[in-house]
GROMACS .gro file of C-alpha atoms in nm:
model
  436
    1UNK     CA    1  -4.586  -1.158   0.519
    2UNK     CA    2  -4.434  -0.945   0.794
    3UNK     CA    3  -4.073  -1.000   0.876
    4UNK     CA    4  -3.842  -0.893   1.118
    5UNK     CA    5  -3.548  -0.648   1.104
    6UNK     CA    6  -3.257  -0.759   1.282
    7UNK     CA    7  -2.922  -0.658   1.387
    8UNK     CA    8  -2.644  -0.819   1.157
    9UNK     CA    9  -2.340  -0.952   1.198
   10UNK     CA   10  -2.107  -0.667   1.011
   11UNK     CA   11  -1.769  -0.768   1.123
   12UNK     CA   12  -1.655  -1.113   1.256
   13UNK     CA   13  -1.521  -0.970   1.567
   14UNK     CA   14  -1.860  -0.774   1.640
   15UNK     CA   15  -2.110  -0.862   1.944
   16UNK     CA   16  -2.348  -0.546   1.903
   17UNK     CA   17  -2.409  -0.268   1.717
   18UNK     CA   18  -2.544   0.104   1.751
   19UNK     CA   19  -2.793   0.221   1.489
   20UNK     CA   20  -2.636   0.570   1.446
   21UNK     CA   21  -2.915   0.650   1.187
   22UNK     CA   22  -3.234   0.584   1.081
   23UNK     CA   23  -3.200   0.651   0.707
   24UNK     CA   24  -3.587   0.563   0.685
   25UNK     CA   25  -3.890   0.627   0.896
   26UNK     CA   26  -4.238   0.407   0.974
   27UNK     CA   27  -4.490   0.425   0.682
   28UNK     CA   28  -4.179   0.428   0.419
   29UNK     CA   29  -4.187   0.171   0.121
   30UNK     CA   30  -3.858   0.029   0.097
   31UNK     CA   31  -3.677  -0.253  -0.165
   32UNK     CA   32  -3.457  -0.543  -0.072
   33UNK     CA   33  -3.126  -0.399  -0.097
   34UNK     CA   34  -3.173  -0.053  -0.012
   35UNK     CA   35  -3.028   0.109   0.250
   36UNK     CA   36  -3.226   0.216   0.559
   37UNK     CA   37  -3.014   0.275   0.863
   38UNK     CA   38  -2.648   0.354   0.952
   39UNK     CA   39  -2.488   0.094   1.178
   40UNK     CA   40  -2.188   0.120   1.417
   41UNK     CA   41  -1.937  -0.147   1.453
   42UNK     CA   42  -1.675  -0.219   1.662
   43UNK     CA   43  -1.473  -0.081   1.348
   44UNK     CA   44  -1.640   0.139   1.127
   45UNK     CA   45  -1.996   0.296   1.088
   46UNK     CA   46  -2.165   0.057   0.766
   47UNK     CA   47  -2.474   0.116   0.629
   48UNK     CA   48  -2.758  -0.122   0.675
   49UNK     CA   49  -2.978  -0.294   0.410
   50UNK     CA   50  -3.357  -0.398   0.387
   51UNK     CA   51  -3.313  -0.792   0.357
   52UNK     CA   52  -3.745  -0.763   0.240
   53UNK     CA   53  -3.928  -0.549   0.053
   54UNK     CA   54  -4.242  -0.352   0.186
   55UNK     CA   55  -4.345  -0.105   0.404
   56UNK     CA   56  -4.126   0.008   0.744
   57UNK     CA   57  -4.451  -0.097   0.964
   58UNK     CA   58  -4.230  -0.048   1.322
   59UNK     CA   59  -3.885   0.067   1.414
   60UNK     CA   60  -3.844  -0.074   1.753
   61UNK     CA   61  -3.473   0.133   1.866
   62UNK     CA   62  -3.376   0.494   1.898
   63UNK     CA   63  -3.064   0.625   1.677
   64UNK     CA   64  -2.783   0.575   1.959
   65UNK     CA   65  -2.872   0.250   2.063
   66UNK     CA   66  -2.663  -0.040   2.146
   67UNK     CA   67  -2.824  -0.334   2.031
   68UNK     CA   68  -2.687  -0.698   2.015
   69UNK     CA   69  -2.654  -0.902   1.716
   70UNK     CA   70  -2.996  -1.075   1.583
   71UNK     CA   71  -3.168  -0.859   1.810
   72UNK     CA   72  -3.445  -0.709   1.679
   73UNK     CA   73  -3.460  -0.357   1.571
   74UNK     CA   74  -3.765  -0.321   1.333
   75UNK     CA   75  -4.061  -0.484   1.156
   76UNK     CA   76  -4.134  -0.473   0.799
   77UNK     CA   77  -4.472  -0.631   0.579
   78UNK     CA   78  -4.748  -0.526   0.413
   79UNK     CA   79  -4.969  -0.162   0.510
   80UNK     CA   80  -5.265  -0.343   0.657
   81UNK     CA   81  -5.176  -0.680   0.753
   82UNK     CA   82  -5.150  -0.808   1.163
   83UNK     CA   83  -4.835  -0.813   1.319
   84UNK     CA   84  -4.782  -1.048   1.610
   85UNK     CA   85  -4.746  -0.834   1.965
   86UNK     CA   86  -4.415  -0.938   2.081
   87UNK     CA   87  -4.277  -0.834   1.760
   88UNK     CA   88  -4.372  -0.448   1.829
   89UNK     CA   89  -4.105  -0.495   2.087
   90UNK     CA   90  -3.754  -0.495   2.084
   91UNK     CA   91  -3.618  -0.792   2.212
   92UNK     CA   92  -3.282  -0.656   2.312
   93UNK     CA   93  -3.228  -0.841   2.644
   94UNK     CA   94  -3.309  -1.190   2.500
   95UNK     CA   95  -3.118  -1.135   2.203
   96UNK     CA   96  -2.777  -1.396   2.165
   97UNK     CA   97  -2.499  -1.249   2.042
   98UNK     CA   98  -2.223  -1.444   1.925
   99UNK     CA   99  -1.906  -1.514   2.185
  100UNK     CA  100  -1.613  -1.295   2.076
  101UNK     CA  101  -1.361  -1.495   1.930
  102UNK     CA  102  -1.192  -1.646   2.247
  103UNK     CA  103  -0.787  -1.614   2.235
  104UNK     CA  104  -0.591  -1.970   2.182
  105UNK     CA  105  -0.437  -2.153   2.448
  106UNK     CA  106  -0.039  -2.065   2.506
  107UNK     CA  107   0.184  -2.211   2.290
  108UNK     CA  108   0.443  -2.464   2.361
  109UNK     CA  109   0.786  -2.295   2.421
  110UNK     CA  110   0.985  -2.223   2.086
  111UNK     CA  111   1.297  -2.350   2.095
  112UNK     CA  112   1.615  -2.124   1.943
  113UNK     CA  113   1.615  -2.135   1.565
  114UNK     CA  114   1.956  -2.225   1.440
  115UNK     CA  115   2.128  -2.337   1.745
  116UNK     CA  116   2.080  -1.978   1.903
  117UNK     CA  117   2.085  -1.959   2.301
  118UNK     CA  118   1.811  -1.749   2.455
  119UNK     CA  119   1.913  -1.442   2.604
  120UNK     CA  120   1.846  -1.549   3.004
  121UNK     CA  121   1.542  -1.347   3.157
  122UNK     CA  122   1.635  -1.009   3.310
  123UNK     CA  123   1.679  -1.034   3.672
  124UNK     CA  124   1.383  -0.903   3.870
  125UNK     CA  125   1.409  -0.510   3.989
  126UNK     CA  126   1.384  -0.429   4.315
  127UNK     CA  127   1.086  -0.322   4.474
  128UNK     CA  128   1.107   0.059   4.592
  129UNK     CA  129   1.000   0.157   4.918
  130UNK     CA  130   0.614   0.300   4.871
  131UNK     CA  131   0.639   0.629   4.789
  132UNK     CA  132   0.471   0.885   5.056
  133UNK     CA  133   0.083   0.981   5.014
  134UNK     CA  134   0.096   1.344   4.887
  135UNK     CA  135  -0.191   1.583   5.090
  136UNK     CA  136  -0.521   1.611   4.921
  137UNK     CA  137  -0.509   1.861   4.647
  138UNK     CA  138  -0.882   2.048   4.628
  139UNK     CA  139  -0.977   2.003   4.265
  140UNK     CA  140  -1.247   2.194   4.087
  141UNK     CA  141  -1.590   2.045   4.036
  142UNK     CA  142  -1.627   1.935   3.704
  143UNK     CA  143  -1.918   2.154   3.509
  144UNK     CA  144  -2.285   1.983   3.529
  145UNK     CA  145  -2.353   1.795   3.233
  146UNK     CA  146  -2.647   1.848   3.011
  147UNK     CA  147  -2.648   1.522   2.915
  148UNK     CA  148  -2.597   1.281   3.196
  149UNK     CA  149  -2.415   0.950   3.137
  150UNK     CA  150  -2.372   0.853   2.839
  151UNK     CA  151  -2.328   1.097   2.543
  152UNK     CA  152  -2.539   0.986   2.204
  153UNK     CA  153  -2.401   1.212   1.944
  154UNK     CA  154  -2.360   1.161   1.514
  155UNK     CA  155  -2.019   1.105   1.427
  156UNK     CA  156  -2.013   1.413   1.224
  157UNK     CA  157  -2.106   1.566   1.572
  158UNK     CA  158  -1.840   1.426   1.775
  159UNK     CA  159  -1.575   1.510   1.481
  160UNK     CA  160  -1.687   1.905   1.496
  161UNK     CA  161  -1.667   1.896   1.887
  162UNK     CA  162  -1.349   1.718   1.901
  163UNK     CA  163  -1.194   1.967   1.666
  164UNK     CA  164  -1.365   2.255   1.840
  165UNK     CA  165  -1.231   2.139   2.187
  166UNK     CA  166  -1.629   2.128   2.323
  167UNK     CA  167  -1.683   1.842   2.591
  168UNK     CA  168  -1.986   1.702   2.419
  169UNK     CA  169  -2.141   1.601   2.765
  170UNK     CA  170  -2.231   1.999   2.741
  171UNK     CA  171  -2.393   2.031   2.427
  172UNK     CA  172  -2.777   1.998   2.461
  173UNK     CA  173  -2.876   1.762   2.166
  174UNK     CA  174  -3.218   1.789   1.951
  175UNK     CA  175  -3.216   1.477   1.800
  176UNK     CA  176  -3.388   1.169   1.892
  177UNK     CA  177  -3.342   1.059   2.267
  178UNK     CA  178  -3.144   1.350   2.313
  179UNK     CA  179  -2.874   1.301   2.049
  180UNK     CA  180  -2.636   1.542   1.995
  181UNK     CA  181  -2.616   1.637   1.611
  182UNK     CA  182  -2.404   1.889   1.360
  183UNK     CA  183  -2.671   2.154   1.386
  184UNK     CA  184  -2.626   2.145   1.739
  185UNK     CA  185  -2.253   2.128   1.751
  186UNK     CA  186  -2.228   2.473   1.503
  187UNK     CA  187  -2.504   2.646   1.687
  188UNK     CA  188  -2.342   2.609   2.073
  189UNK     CA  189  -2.269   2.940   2.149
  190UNK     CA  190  -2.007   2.829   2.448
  191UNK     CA  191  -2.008   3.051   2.787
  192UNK     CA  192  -2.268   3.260   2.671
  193UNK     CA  193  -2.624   3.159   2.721
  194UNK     CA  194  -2.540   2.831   2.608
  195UNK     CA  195  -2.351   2.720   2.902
  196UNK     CA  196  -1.963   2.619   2.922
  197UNK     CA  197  -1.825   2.488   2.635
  198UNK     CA  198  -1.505   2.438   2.668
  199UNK     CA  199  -1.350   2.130   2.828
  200UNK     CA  200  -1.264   2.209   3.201
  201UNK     CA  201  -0.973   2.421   3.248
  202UNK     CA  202  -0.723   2.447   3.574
  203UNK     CA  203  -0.733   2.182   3.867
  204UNK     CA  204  -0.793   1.823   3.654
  205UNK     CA  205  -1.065   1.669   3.796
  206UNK     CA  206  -1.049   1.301   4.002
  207UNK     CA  207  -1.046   1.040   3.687
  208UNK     CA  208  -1.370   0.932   3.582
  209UNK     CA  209  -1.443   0.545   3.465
  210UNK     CA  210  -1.541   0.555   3.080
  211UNK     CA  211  -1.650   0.249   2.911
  212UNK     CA  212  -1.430   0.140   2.605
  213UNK     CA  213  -1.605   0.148   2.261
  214UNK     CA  214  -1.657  -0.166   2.051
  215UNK     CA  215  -1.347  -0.112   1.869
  216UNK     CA  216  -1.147  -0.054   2.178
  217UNK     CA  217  -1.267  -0.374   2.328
  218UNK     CA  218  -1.160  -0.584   2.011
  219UNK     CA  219  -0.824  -0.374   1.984
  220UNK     CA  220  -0.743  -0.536   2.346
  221UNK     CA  221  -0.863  -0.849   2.297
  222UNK     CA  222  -0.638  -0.926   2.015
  223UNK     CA  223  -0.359  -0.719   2.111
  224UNK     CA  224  -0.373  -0.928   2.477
  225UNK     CA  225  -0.401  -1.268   2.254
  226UNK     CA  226  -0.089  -1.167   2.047
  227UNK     CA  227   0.081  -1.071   2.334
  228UNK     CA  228   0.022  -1.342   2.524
  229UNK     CA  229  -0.001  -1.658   2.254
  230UNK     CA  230   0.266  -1.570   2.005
  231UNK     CA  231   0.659  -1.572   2.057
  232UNK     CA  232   0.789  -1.237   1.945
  233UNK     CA  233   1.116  -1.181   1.885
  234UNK     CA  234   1.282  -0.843   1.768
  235UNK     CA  235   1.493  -0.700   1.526
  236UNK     CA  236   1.604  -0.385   1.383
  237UNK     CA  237   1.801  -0.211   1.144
  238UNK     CA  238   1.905   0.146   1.089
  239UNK     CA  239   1.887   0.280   0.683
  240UNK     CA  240   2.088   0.561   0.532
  241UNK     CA  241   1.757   0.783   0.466
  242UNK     CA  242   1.995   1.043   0.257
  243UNK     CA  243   1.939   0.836  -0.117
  244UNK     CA  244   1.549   0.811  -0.054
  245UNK     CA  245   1.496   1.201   0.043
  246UNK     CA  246   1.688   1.322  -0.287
  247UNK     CA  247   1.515   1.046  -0.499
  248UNK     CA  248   1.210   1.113  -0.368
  249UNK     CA  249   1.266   1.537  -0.400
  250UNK     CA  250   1.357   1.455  -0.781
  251UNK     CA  251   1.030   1.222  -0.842
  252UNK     CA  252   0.794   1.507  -0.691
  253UNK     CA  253   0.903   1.761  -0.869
  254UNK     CA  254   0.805   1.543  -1.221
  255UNK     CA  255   0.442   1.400  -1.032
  256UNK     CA  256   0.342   1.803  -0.927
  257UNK     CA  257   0.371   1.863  -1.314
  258UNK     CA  258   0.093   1.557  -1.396
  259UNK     CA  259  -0.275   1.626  -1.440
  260UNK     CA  260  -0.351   1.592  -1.167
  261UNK     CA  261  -0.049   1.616  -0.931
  262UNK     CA  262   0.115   1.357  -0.729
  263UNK     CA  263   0.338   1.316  -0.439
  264UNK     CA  264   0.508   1.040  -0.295
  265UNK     CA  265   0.582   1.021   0.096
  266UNK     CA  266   0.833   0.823   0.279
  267UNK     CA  267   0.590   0.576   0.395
  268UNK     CA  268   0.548   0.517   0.020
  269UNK     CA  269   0.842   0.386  -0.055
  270UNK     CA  270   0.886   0.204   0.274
  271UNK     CA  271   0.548   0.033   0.208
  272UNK     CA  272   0.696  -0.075  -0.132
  273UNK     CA  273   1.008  -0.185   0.036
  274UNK     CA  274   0.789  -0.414   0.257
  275UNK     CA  275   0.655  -0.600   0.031
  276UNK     CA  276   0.924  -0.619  -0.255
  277UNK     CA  277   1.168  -0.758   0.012
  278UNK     CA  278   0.925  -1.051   0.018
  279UNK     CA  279   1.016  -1.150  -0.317
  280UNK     CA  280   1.368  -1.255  -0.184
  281UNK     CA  281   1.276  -1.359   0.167
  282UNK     CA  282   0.937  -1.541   0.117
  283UNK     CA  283   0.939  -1.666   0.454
  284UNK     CA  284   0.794  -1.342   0.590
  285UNK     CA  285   0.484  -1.342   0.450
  286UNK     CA  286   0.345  -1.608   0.614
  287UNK     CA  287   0.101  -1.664   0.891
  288UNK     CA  288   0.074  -2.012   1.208
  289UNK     CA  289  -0.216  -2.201   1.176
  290UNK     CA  290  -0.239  -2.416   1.466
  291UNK     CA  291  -0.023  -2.710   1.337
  292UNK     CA  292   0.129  -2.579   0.980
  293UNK     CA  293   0.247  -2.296   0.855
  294UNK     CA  294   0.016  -2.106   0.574
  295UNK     CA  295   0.295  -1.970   0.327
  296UNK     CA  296   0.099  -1.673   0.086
  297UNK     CA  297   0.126  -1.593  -0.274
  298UNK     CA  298   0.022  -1.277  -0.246
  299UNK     CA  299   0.144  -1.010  -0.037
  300UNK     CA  300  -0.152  -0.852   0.073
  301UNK     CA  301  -0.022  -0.533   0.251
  302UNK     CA  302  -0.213  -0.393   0.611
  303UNK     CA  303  -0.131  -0.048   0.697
  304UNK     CA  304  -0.211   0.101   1.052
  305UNK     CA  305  -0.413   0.357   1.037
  306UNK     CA  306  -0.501   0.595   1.350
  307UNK     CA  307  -0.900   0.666   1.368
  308UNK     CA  308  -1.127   0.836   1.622
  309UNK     CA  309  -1.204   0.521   1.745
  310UNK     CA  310  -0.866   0.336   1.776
  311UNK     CA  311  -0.671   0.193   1.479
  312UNK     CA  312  -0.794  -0.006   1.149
  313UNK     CA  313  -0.542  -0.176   0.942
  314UNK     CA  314  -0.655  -0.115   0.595
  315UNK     CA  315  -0.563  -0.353   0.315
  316UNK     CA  316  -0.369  -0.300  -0.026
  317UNK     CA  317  -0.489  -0.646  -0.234
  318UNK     CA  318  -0.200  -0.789  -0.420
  319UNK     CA  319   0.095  -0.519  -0.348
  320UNK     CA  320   0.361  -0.725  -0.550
  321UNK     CA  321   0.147  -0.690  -0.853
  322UNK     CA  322   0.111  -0.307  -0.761
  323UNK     CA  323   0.403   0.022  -0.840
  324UNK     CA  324   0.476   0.276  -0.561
  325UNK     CA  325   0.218   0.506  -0.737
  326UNK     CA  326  -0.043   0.267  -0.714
  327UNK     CA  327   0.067   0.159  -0.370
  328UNK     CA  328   0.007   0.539  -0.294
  329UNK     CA  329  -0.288   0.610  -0.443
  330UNK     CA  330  -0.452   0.307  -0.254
  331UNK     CA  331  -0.330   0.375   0.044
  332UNK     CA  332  -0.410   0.764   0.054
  333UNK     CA  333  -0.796   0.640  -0.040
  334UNK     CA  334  -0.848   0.365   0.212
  335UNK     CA  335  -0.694   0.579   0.513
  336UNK     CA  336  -0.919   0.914   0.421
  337UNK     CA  337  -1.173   0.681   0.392
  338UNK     CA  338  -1.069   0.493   0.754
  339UNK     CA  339  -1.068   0.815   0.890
  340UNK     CA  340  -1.474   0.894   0.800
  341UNK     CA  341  -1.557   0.569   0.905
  342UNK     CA  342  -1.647   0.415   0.535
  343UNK     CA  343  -1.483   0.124   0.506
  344UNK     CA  344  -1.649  -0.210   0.377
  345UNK     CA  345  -1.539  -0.483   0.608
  346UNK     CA  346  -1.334  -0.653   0.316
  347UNK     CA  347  -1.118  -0.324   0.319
  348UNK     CA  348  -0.990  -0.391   0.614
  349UNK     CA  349  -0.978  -0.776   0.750
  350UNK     CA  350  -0.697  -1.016   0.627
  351UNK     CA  351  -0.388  -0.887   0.524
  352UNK     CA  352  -0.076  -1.090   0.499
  353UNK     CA  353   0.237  -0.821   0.653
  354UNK     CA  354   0.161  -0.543   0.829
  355UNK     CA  355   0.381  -0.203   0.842
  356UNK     CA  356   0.296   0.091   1.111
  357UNK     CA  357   0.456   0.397   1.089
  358UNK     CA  358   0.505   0.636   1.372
  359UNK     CA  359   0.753   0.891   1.241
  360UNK     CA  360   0.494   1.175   1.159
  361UNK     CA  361   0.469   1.142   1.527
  362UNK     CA  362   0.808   1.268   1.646
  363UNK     CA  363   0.863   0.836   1.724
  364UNK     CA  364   1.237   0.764   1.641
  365UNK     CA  365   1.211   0.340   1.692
  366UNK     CA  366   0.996   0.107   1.857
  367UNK     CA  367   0.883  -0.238   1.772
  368UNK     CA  368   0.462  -0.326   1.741
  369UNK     CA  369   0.287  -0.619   1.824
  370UNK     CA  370   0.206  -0.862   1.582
  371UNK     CA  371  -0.164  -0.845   1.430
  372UNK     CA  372  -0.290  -1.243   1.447
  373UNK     CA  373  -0.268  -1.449   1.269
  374UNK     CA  374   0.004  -1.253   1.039
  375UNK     CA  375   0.387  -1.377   1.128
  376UNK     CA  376   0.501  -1.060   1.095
  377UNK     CA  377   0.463  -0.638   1.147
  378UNK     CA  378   0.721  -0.341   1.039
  379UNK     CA  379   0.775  -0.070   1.249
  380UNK     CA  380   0.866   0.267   1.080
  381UNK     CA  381   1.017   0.537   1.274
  382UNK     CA  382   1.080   0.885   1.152
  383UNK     CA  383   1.364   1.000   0.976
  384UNK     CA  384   1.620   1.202   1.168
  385UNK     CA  385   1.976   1.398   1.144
  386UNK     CA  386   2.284   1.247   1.356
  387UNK     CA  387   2.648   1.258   1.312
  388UNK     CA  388   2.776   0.949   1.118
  389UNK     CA  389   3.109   0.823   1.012
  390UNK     CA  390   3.131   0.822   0.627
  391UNK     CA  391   3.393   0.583   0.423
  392UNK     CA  392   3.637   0.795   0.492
  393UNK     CA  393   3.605   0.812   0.880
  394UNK     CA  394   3.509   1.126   0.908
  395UNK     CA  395   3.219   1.240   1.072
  396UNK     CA  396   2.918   1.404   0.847
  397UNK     CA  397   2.592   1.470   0.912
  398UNK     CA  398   2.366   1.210   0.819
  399UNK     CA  399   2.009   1.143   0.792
  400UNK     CA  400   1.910   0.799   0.942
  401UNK     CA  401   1.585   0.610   1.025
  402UNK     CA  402   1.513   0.299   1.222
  403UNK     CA  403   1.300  -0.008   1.066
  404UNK     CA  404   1.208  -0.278   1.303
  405UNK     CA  405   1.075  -0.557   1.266
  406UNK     CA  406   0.880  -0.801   1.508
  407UNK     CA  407   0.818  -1.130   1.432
  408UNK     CA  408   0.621  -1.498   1.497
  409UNK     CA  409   0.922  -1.774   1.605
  410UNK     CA  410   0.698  -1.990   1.536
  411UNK     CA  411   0.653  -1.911   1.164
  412UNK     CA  412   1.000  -1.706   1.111
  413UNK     CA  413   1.335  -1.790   1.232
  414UNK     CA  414   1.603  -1.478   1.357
  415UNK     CA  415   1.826  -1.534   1.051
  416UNK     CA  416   1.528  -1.537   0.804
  417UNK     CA  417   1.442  -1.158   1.004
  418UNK     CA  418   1.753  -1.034   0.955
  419UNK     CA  419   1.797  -1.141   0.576
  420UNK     CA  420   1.482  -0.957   0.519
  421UNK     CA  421   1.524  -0.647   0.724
  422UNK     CA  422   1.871  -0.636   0.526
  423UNK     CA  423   1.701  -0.645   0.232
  424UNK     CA  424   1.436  -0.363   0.308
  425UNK     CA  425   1.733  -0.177   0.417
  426UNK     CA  426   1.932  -0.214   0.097
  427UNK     CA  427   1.590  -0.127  -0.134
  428UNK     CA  428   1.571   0.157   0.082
  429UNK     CA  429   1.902   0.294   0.030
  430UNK     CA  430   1.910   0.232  -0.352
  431UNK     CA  431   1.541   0.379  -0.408
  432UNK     CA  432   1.549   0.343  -0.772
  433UNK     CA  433   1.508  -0.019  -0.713
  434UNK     CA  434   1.182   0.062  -0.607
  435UNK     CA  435   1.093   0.205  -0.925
  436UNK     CA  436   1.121  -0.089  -1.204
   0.00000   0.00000   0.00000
């Protein structure tokens, strides 16, 4: 009996999705199980499986389209049996996706943990006198595209332009509909007979409207909801770095002698910081759920990762049961992994604390928004040299870094911060903590 093949719902956040890849073409036999098409999500590109076994009798969408969830993109059955008309046809526009998850309702006012008075609200600033209209400036006309509109390209292809500073707009694609693959990426010979290459150099040309991908959408959506629904409040702390960067010279220098070698970053040992401070201050690692507080076990660490895309927050299972190596290890895998776009959905949803660090990026401090429904988020700057006063009041150069923390007033009072930032701050500067 002939059965559809529709979209599915991949991620719990996701409305549509864009079949990057047919991995399986009409006439093919396939199994229930196996794999037949590559899928993009608003968070990572997932491979799609036959729900049916038989033969591929119609695929109904080109790779690079957009298609909403339970639409359908294919029909499967037996060689020679009838398949009903409208199912030769996509049915993309009648297709119901679900609603996105809508944000909650503002909460009630928190009132000041602890007797504490609430800093009053910073006076409005003035409002400056408009500034003048400069003159027109003449820009340059932006090349013609070769591919109007939107671009369909393979992620591999995008990756190899991006790196390659191509505008992929220029690139004339060979594979289906147009889409813009490896082969065609290497073989664009720039200026030459292929046409410009390069993105536009000299006068910028007037900003252009670009629609947001999937994962851009979502990344607003809850960012906006956090924002907007949860009570932040801020703290921060500032760690003598000096103890960490000689215990941590001392360690590498025994890993680079294993089979194979090791090396432990910064971010290692302030990820196992994070969640070993949760052990004394168990209040942190907690999450508001509507009318209680959900207290975890667990301390299932989410660590921002940067992608193409926007950011994923992959997720180390059980940290408190894990060591600093295996912290490492985990977390090197799931961001090279975040970064091609492999991730299985429960590699990267949940999480109980999350930490994102910003000091490979020149970032000295800043605080992050809180990822819902999580109480709590760690903000990591980089570590840098200043001139401190030492116990003997003298002044020494010292090596500091900044660990903030932002947090849910709903779920975690200021003292209960500031006993665990102290805490992070003291594992931090007595490393070998860390290590037992």
């Amino acid at each position: 009996m002939a059965k559809e093949i529709t979209m599915p719902l991949l991620s719990p956040s996701m409305t549509e999705g864009t079949v990057a890849k047919w991995l399986k073409k009409e006439g093919d036999t396939v199994k229930s199980g196996e794999v037949i098409a590559e899928v993009e999500t608003d968070k990572a590109t997932m491979e799609l499986e036959a729900f049916d076994s038989g033969t591929i009798r119609k695929l109904l969408v080109e790779e690079g389209t957009a298609v909403p969830i339970n639409a359908r993109i294919g029909v499967i059955g037996s060689p020679d049996e009838d398949i009903p008309e409208e199912w030769l046809k996509a049915n993309l526009e009648e297709a119901k996706a679900p609603e996105p998850e809508k944000a909650e309702k503002p909460a009630a006012k928190a009132e000041p943990a602890n007797g504490s008075t609430p800093a009053p609200a910073p006076a409005p600033a003035p409002v400056a006198a408009p500034a003048p209209v400069p003159a027109p400036v003449a820009v340059a006309a932006p090349p013609e595209l070769v591919n109007g509109g939107r671009v369909k390209a393979s992620p591999l292809a995008k990756k190899l332009a991006r790196e390659r500073g191509y505008n992929l707009g220029l690139i004339p694609g060979s594979g289906p509909g147009g889409r813009v693959t490896k082969r065609d990426v290497l073989g664009f010979k720039g200026n030459g007979s292929g046409g410009a290459s390069l993105l536009p150099k000299g006068p910028v040309a007037e900003p252009g409207r670009q629609p947001a991908s999937g994962m851009r959408k979502v990344i607003a959506q809850r960012l906006l909801q956090s924002k907007t629904t949860i009570p932040h409040f801020y703290l921060q702390v500032e760690v003598d770095a000096a103890p960490l960067m000689s215990t941590r010279a001392a360690l590498n220098e025994e890993l680079a002698q294993m089979d194979p070698p090791r090396k432990l970053t910064v971010n290692d040992f302030v990820l196992k910081a994070v969640v070993q401070a949760t052990h004394k201050v168990p209040h942190i690692n907690a999450a508001w759920d509507g009318d209680a507080i959900v207290q975890y076990g667990d301390v299932d660490l989410a660590v921002a990762v940067s992608v193409e895309a926007g950011l994923l927050t992959p997720i180390v299972r059980s940290a408190n049961q894990k060591s600093i190596v295996a912290i490492s290890n985990e977390v090197k895998d799931l961001s090279k992994r975040a970064k091609e776009g492999s991730l299985k959905p429960e590699e990267f949803q949940g999480g109980t604390i999350t930490v994102s660090n910003m000091g490979m990026y020149g970032i000295e401090s800043f605080y992050a928004i809180i990822n819902p429904p999580q109480a709590s988020i760690v903000a990591v700057g980089g570590i840098v040299k200043k001139p401190v006063v030492d116990a003997s009041d003298n002044i020494v150069v010292g090596h500091r870094m900044m660990i903030g923390l932002s947090g849910d007033h709903r779920v975690v009072d200021g003292s209960a911060g500031a006993a665990y930032l102290a805490e992070v701050r003291r594992l931090l500067e007595a490393p070998a903590l860390l290590l037992i």
